[in-house]
Amino acid sequence: MILVYECVGTAMLTSLIANYYAIKTLRHTPGYGDNNTIQTDNVGLLLGMFVTIMFSARISGSHFNPCITLGYMIGNVKIGKFDRILGFLYIAAQFAGAFLGCIFAKIFSGSTVDIELGINGGDIVQTIILEIMGSFFLVFMYLTSTEEKTKFTKDAAIQTIILAGSYLGAMLIAGVKLEILDASPVNPAIAIAFVFFNPTAKAFGSLLIFGTMSLVGSVLALIFFRFVYKKT
């Protein structure tokens, strides 16, 4: 049941991000509308993330992201430890959910918008750094919520708002160099699913960055959390 919640939650998150990207793409579509008539609602995405995280917070922990699960697997930071075999199953459920979410977005939105998760060749180094920074920020915020002495609050609703805001903030930090989308998924499962359903040369060229660099940020966040933040 835990894996079902993790899969469904990831699918919900993927659908939210896909719709967000579709709106951003439509803003740049000639003849569809201008920047004043088609607004991308960051607040709406934030509220959607809040509900999605609340959906399975007490069941699976609402990881929905291999980067977050990797931090738990390596660090065993969760009270009672986090089983590494379960972690691999989490990641498999997250990839299944990401692909399922893309299918849902294609079917139920009825949109024919092609989402290109790609960057220009001259922005590779900057994007790598930004992706690592975004992942670091996101995973660190999740890690702080695992122990009583590092939590920012004991109120579950407020904690969920903090995590949802952290996720959106990480996306915007990491997506500075994405010309149209302006936000990276900071999630290898979702990134790979987007490229699979929207294959372009630019997207495939950027897949290594969006599919792996966030994992580097996850490891760095764990090191900082364990050996610096908790000892401060």
Coordinates of C-alpha atoms in Angstrom, one line a residue:
M1 CA 0.0 0.0 0.0
I2 CA 2.9 2.3 0.7
L3 CA 4.2 1.9 -2.8
V4 CA 0.7 2.6 -4.3
Y5 CA 0.6 5.9 -2.4
E6 CA 4.1 6.8 -3.6
C7 CA 3.2 5.9 -7.2
V8 CA -0.2 7.7 -7.2
G9 CA 1.3 10.7 -5.5
T10 CA 4.1 10.9 -8.1
A11 CA 1.6 10.7 -10.9
M12 CA -0.4 13.6 -9.3
L13 CA 2.8 15.7 -9.0
T14 CA 3.8 14.9 -12.6
S15 CA 0.4 15.9 -13.9
L16 CA 0.6 19.2 -12.0
I17 CA 4.0 20.0 -13.4
A18 CA 3.0 18.9 -16.9
N19 CA 0.0 21.3 -16.9
Y20 CA 2.2 24.1 -15.5
Y21 CA 4.7 23.5 -18.3
A22 CA 1.8 23.4 -20.9
I23 CA 0.7 26.8 -19.8
K24 CA 4.2 28.2 -20.0
T25 CA 4.6 26.7 -23.5
L26 CA 1.3 28.2 -24.7
R27 CA 2.4 31.6 -23.5
H28 CA 5.1 31.4 -26.3
T29 CA 2.8 30.0 -28.9
P30 CA 2.1 32.6 -31.7
G31 CA -1.6 33.3 -32.1
Y32 CA -2.7 31.6 -29.0
G33 CA -2.5 34.5 -26.6
D34 CA -0.1 37.0 -25.1
N35 CA 1.7 37.1 -21.7
N36 CA -1.1 39.2 -20.3
T37 CA -4.0 36.8 -21.1
I38 CA -2.3 33.5 -20.3
Q39 CA -0.9 33.6 -16.8
T40 CA 1.1 30.8 -15.1
D41 CA -0.2 30.5 -11.6
N42 CA 2.7 29.7 -9.2
V43 CA 0.3 29.9 -6.3
G44 CA -2.0 27.3 -8.0
L45 CA 1.0 25.0 -8.4
L46 CA 2.0 25.5 -4.8
L47 CA -1.4 24.7 -3.5
G48 CA -1.5 21.6 -5.8
M49 CA 1.8 20.5 -4.3
F50 CA 0.5 21.1 -0.8
V51 CA -2.5 18.8 -1.4
T52 CA -0.3 16.2 -3.1
I53 CA 2.2 16.0 -0.3
M54 CA -0.6 15.9 2.3
F55 CA -2.1 13.0 0.3
S56 CA 0.4 10.4 1.5
A57 CA 2.5 12.2 4.1
R58 CA 1.6 9.8 6.9
I59 CA 1.7 6.7 4.7
S60 CA 4.9 6.9 2.5
G61 CA 6.4 10.2 3.6
S62 CA 5.5 11.8 0.2
H63 CA 8.9 11.5 -1.4
F64 CA 7.7 11.4 -5.0
N65 CA 11.3 12.0 -6.1
P66 CA 14.3 9.6 -6.4
C67 CA 16.6 12.4 -5.1
I68 CA 14.7 12.6 -1.8
T69 CA 14.6 8.8 -1.5
L70 CA 18.3 8.5 -2.2
G71 CA 19.1 10.9 0.7
Y72 CA 17.0 8.7 3.0
M73 CA 18.6 5.5 1.7
I74 CA 22.2 6.6 2.2
G75 CA 21.7 8.5 5.4
N76 CA 19.1 6.4 7.2
V77 CA 17.9 9.7 8.7
K78 CA 14.3 8.7 9.2
I79 CA 13.3 7.6 12.8
G80 CA 13.5 3.8 12.9
K81 CA 15.8 3.9 9.8
F82 CA 14.8 3.7 6.2
D83 CA 15.2 0.3 4.6
R84 CA 17.4 0.4 1.5
I85 CA 15.4 -2.3 -0.3
L86 CA 12.3 -0.3 0.3
G87 CA 14.1 2.7 -1.1
F88 CA 14.7 0.9 -4.4
L89 CA 11.0 0.0 -4.5
Y90 CA 10.1 3.6 -3.8
I91 CA 12.2 4.7 -6.8
A92 CA 10.6 2.1 -9.0
A93 CA 7.1 3.3 -7.9
Q94 CA 8.2 6.9 -8.6
F95 CA 9.2 6.1 -12.1
A96 CA 6.0 4.3 -12.7
G97 CA 4.0 7.2 -11.3
A98 CA 5.9 9.7 -13.4
F99 CA 5.1 7.9 -16.6
L100 CA 1.5 7.4 -15.4
G101 CA 1.2 11.1 -14.7
C102 CA 2.4 12.0 -18.2
I103 CA -0.2 9.7 -19.7
F104 CA -2.9 11.3 -17.5
A105 CA -1.8 14.7 -18.6
K106 CA -1.9 13.7 -22.3
I107 CA -5.4 12.1 -22.0
F108 CA -7.3 14.2 -19.7
S109 CA -6.0 17.7 -20.6
G110 CA -6.6 17.0 -24.3
S111 CA -3.6 19.1 -24.9
T112 CA -1.4 18.7 -28.0
V113 CA 1.3 21.0 -26.6
D114 CA 4.8 19.6 -26.9
I115 CA 6.8 20.3 -23.7
E116 CA 10.6 20.5 -24.5
L117 CA 12.7 20.0 -21.4
G118 CA 15.9 21.2 -23.0
I119 CA 18.6 23.8 -22.8
N120 CA 21.0 25.5 -25.2
G121 CA 24.5 24.2 -25.6
G122 CA 26.0 27.4 -24.0
D123 CA 24.0 27.0 -20.8
I124 CA 25.2 23.5 -19.9
V125 CA 27.6 24.4 -17.1
Q126 CA 25.2 26.9 -15.5
T127 CA 22.3 24.4 -15.7
I128 CA 24.4 21.7 -14.0
I129 CA 25.2 24.0 -11.1
L130 CA 21.6 25.3 -10.8
E131 CA 20.2 21.7 -10.9
I132 CA 22.6 20.7 -8.1
M133 CA 21.6 23.8 -6.1
G134 CA 17.9 23.2 -6.5
S135 CA 18.2 19.6 -5.5
F136 CA 20.4 20.4 -2.5
F137 CA 17.8 22.9 -1.3
L138 CA 14.9 20.5 -1.7
V139 CA 16.5 17.5 -0.2
F140 CA 17.9 19.5 2.7
M141 CA 14.4 20.8 3.6
Y142 CA 13.0 17.2 3.5
L143 CA 15.9 16.0 5.7
T144 CA 15.2 18.7 8.3
S145 CA 11.6 17.4 8.7
T146 CA 12.8 13.9 9.7
E147 CA 13.9 14.6 13.2
E148 CA 12.2 16.4 16.1
K149 CA 15.3 18.6 16.9
T150 CA 15.6 19.8 13.3
K151 CA 12.0 20.3 12.4
F152 CA 10.9 23.9 11.8
T153 CA 7.5 23.2 13.3
K154 CA 5.5 20.4 14.8
D155 CA 2.3 21.4 13.0
A156 CA 1.8 18.9 10.1
A157 CA 0.0 21.4 7.9
I158 CA 2.6 24.1 8.2
Q159 CA 5.4 21.6 7.7
T160 CA 3.7 20.5 4.5
I161 CA 3.4 24.1 3.3
I162 CA 7.2 24.5 3.9
L163 CA 7.9 21.3 1.9
A164 CA 5.6 22.4 -1.0
G165 CA 7.2 25.9 -1.0
S166 CA 10.7 24.3 -1.0
Y167 CA 9.8 22.1 -3.9
L168 CA 8.5 25.1 -6.0
G169 CA 11.5 27.2 -5.0
A170 CA 13.9 24.4 -6.0
M171 CA 12.2 24.1 -9.4
L172 CA 12.5 27.9 -10.0
I173 CA 16.1 28.0 -8.9
A174 CA 17.1 25.0 -11.1
G175 CA 15.1 26.2 -14.1
V176 CA 16.6 29.7 -14.6
K177 CA 18.2 28.6 -17.9
L178 CA 15.1 26.9 -19.3
E179 CA 14.0 29.5 -21.8
I180 CA 10.3 28.7 -22.0
L181 CA 9.5 26.5 -19.0
D182 CA 11.5 28.6 -16.4
A183 CA 11.3 25.7 -13.9
S184 CA 13.1 22.3 -13.7
P185 CA 11.3 19.3 -12.3
V186 CA 14.3 18.7 -10.1
N187 CA 13.2 15.0 -10.3
P188 CA 15.0 12.4 -12.4
A189 CA 11.8 10.3 -12.8
I190 CA 9.7 13.1 -14.0
A191 CA 12.4 14.5 -16.2
I192 CA 13.0 11.1 -18.0
A193 CA 9.2 10.7 -18.4
F194 CA 8.8 14.1 -20.0
V195 CA 11.7 13.4 -22.4
F196 CA 10.2 10.0 -23.3
F197 CA 6.8 11.5 -24.1
N198 CA 8.2 14.7 -25.8
P199 CA 11.4 13.5 -27.6
T200 CA 13.4 16.2 -29.2
A201 CA 17.1 16.5 -30.0
K202 CA 17.5 19.2 -27.4
A203 CA 15.7 17.3 -24.7
F204 CA 17.8 14.1 -25.3
G205 CA 20.9 16.3 -25.1
S206 CA 19.8 17.7 -21.8
L207 CA 18.6 14.3 -20.3
L208 CA 21.9 13.6 -18.6
I209 CA 21.7 16.9 -16.7
F210 CA 18.1 16.6 -15.6
G211 CA 18.2 12.9 -15.0
T212 CA 21.4 12.7 -12.9
M213 CA 22.7 16.1 -11.6
S214 CA 19.8 16.4 -9.0
L215 CA 21.2 13.1 -7.4
V216 CA 24.5 14.9 -6.9
G217 CA 22.7 17.7 -5.0
S218 CA 20.9 15.0 -2.9
V219 CA 24.2 13.5 -1.7
L220 CA 25.6 17.0 -1.0
A221 CA 22.5 17.9 1.0
L222 CA 22.8 14.8 3.1
I223 CA 26.5 15.4 3.8
F224 CA 25.7 19.0 4.9
F225 CA 22.8 17.9 7.0
R226 CA 24.6 15.1 8.8
F227 CA 28.0 16.7 9.3
V228 CA 27.3 20.5 9.5
Y229 CA 23.7 21.4 10.2
K230 CA 23.1 18.8 12.9
K231 CA 26.3 19.7 14.7
T232 CA 25.8 23.4 14.6

